[in-house]
Amino acid sequence: MVKEMERAGLPTVHMCTVVPISLTVGANRIVPAIAIPHPLGNPVLDHEEEKKLRRGLVEKALKSLETEVDGQTVFED
Amino acid sequence: MIKIVHYINQFYAGVGGEDKADVGPEKMATIPPISNALKAQFKGEADVVATVYCGDSYFAENTEAALESILAYIEEEKPDLVVTGPAFNAGRYGVAAGNIAAAVTEKLGIKSISGMYIENPGADMFKGKTYIVSTRNSAVGMKDALPLMAKLALKLVKGEEIGSAEEEGYISRGVRVPVWEKERGARRAVNMLLNKLNGEEYITEFPMPMFDKVDPNAAIKDITKAKVALVTSGGIVPKGNPDHIESSSASHYGKYDIDGVSDLTAETFQTAHGGYDPVYANDDADRVLPVDIMRDLEKEGKIGKLHRYYYSTVGNGTSVANSKKYAEEIAKELVADGVDAVILTST
Amino acid sequence: MKLELGLIKIEDIQFASESKIDGTTLFVDKETVKKIVLEDEVLVSCDVDIAKPGESVRITPVKDVIEPRVKVEGTGGVFPGWMHKVDTVGSGRTNVLKGCAVVTAGKVVGFQEGIIDMSGEGAKYTPFSKLNNLVLIIEPDESKDQHTYEKALRLAGLRVATYLGELARELSAKEVKTFESCTIPEGIEKYPGLPRVAYVLMLQSQGLLHDTYVYGVDIKQSLTTMLMPTEIFDGAIISGNCVSACDKNTTFHHQNNPVVEELFAEHGKTINFVGVIITNENVYLADKERSSNWSAKMCKFLGVDGVIISQEGFGNPDTDLIMNCKKIEAEGIKTVIITDEYAGRDGASQSLADADKAADAVVTGGNANVVIKLPKMDKIIGHIEAVDIIAGGWDGSLQEDGSIEAELQVITGATNEMGFNCYSAR
């Protein structure tokens, strides 16, 4: 899916847990997520902490969209 | 007697479905029905001496630790070969099955085979490191898969010559295998041309390598002015799943208005995805589709605008061809609506 | 244009005091053959030997393989531009000594030549293990440069093949094959419903030991042009190359071009075989662009529906192949390409240096990097020490016990890209 978005001219960031699959399917901007059933959350945290975690990930995703990349890039930190 | 160890997931081990996908690796006291079915295919030439399983989510999230325990369980048995799967089109199971088979061969020097559907991501990731028998996309293909896997397993253990992917039924390893044809190349070329001219099927002897990578688009200059859209393959839908998006092998995608929505709650949204434990997403769908954060960022002026619609599909078991088709349609609409960038979340 | 090939079956070669064909035996006067070779003052010594199918014999380094033929009716003579004037060949009748060949061997410019084994593992891969071969081992005047020597050796082979072909001038063949091609208006009138098909024959043209000649012209100096298919059977194209012997077309391959034969087999039945476009594989990018532009332009000009493109060699010619394919497909013409592969010894590497999605119908002659073991042979014709330095061999390829471990590419004609063989890869 990511590839088709890119092909249409939309810079796209893929937020996912299984990064190798994302690399195989050809995403260019990749932000690793937390876990498969809750990529952007963690139920063991309380609501506020969890939101903080999610905000951090989304901000990283936005940052990746503002970053020029040459090829497939995983935004680790 | 040839000794085989079988690796399967928690479902085939009889432990449970998605609700048990987080269980860790175990070696079973008695081998389960699927391992017995595999054993029957060896017709007395080989025995399944042990079955090891692991929850699919557990393996995906704790790959290194899980792999270590699984390899230890396998090594104890000193098998001649390890069979993993068949995983059909179950993505996490396929990745685990491929990964374990590859590791068994690479780290323990033990031969291995796996089985899965060609579009399973595990196939592409591990086809070069083990033999992956090509199966159908669901367990309906079990009765075809097991005999092929058993036959190839015996050949490997006996050190017999392995034929081409086509002959043996495994997914092409990306490795070129010598073959002798019945007809000379020039005749084959003429036959191929006649088929091509007549609009009939022809099979190239050398598929051109996939160079289907898309160059990254230029970065967004100023994200605070950009209109950002959310797309997910995690199946987040309004409560009640009004469009009846299938839990697996989705035949369509959903487009949903989130105008005025600032938080996805258990009362308003859920997941339609059947490939992972839905509890967390049903409890708070923001964990998959971060509408709450995007709204906050929009209010604070950190992004220009959150696009009024989000798009949702279910990645689980959906063919690559279909995913591509949905994505093309979605992308077209997003471009038409003046969207500048996309965040795509997957489970 | 109509050509009959009279097939004179040769099942044995023997030395004798007089050269002649008696029944199915070719008798050869060794001294006369030597004299014919040494007519050229560049060549200082020549030995002549015979290698038959099934014998424990290894020939190396092989330079060229040539089928003796003689033109008995029609204009011109075989190997026009070299052995005869440049009159247009390809019509009338040509007698063919079927089942034998002239093989030239010798030190040949120092390195990079092929192997022909007459029995064992290696014999499976080369079509020439099935022939009765008259082998010429030719050594040069060391003071001459490589180009001079290469040319002298090339022509010596043609002279001997022509001499042997002449022995069949008065013979009447029991088996005659007829090939008839038509002009464009004739074809349109006779076969209005059949798809029009051309053959794009790519010829190596990269320099010393990589050249091909058409009617005496070095094809690297020519723009893409056309031949009537039957001209090829009369030796219109001759080989001047043998480096990486597995996928180089010997003169024998040209004389027996299998694509031309198979297209003729369908001509008037399922297709209308329009003609052969010959194009080069030069070393400059501009040449590659220009030549492939002309291939596509000529295909369009001829109004064909489909083409078969055969490559010669590998590496940078992969680009010529892909350019031809892509540009011809872009004209709405359907293509099938014939190539071979260099996928590494384990078969896991990228097979071709270039690729394009337009090339969706590929026939392959196999992976030239496959490592093969060739048993020791009782008799060596040529220079066995060259095995360590020929393309596909490596230092140590020649084992102490006389066996050889090397890549398939050392075998003459093993992965031929005209589709001469049944060997392939998946």
Short mmCIF file of C-alpha atoms in Angstrom, two decimals, chain B residues 164 174-190 192-194 196-197 202 204-206 208-209 211, chain C residues 124 258 261-262 266 270-271 305 329 334-335 341 346-347 350-351 355-356 359-360 362-364 419 421-426:
data_model
loop_
_atom_site.label_atom_id
_atom_site.label_comp_id
_atom_site.label_asym_id
_atom_site.label_seq_id
_atom_site.Cartn_x
_atom_site.Cartn_y
_atom_site.Cartn_z
CA SER B 164 13.50 -26.75 -10.20
CA GLY B 174 15.75 -16.79 -6.52
CA VAL B 175 18.39 -19.40 -7.27
CA ARG B 176 18.81 -20.54 -10.85
CA VAL B 177 18.76 -24.29 -11.27
CA PRO B 178 20.06 -26.10 -14.37
CA VAL B 179 17.46 -27.99 -16.39
CA TRP B 180 17.48 -30.02 -19.57
CA GLU B 181 14.56 -29.24 -21.85
CA LYS B 182 13.02 -31.60 -24.38
CA GLU B 183 13.18 -29.06 -27.18
CA ARG B 184 16.06 -26.84 -28.19
CA GLY B 185 15.99 -23.16 -27.28
CA ALA B 186 15.15 -21.91 -30.77
CA ARG B 187 12.04 -24.13 -30.92
CA ARG B 188 11.00 -22.98 -27.46
CA ALA B 189 11.45 -19.36 -28.56
CA VAL B 190 9.24 -19.89 -31.63
CA MET B 192 6.69 -18.78 -27.00
CA LEU B 193 6.37 -16.19 -29.75
CA LEU B 194 3.41 -18.01 -31.32
CA LYS B 196 2.43 -14.39 -27.38
CA LEU B 197 1.17 -13.45 -30.86
CA TYR B 202 3.37 -18.25 -22.19
CA THR B 204 9.13 -16.86 -19.53
CA GLU B 205 12.12 -18.99 -18.61
CA PHE B 206 13.72 -16.06 -16.84
CA MET B 208 12.95 -10.21 -15.09
CA PRO B 209 14.12 -9.25 -11.60
CA PHE B 211 12.97 -3.53 -9.71
CA LYS C 124 26.84 -33.51 -22.99
CA PRO C 258 18.42 -22.89 -35.40
CA GLU C 261 15.45 -23.22 -39.28
CA GLU C 262 12.57 -23.14 -36.79
CA GLU C 266 6.51 -22.41 -39.35
CA THR C 270 1.50 -20.26 -38.56
CA ILE C 271 3.65 -17.27 -39.49
CA ASP C 305 3.91 -8.40 -35.63
CA GLU C 329 8.18 -3.67 -27.95
CA LYS C 334 5.83 -8.67 -29.66
CA THR C 335 9.27 -10.03 -28.80
CA GLU C 341 22.82 -16.33 -17.65
CA ASP C 346 25.49 -21.01 -6.77
CA GLY C 347 22.89 -19.56 -9.15
CA GLN C 350 21.64 -11.45 -10.80
CA SER C 351 21.61 -13.35 -14.13
CA ALA C 355 16.76 -5.90 -17.34
CA ASP C 356 13.46 -4.37 -18.30
CA ALA C 359 11.39 -8.50 -21.69
CA ASP C 360 8.57 -10.69 -20.49
CA VAL C 362 12.77 -15.00 -22.33
CA VAL C 363 14.37 -18.26 -23.42
CA THR C 364 17.61 -19.04 -21.62
CA GLY C 419 18.84 -21.68 -28.84
CA ASN C 421 20.76 -26.66 -27.26
CA CYS C 422 18.27 -28.15 -24.80
CA TYR C 423 20.29 -27.01 -21.79
CA SER C 424 18.55 -24.27 -19.80
CA ALA C 425 17.85 -22.93 -16.29
CA ARG C 426 14.85 -22.03 -14.15
#
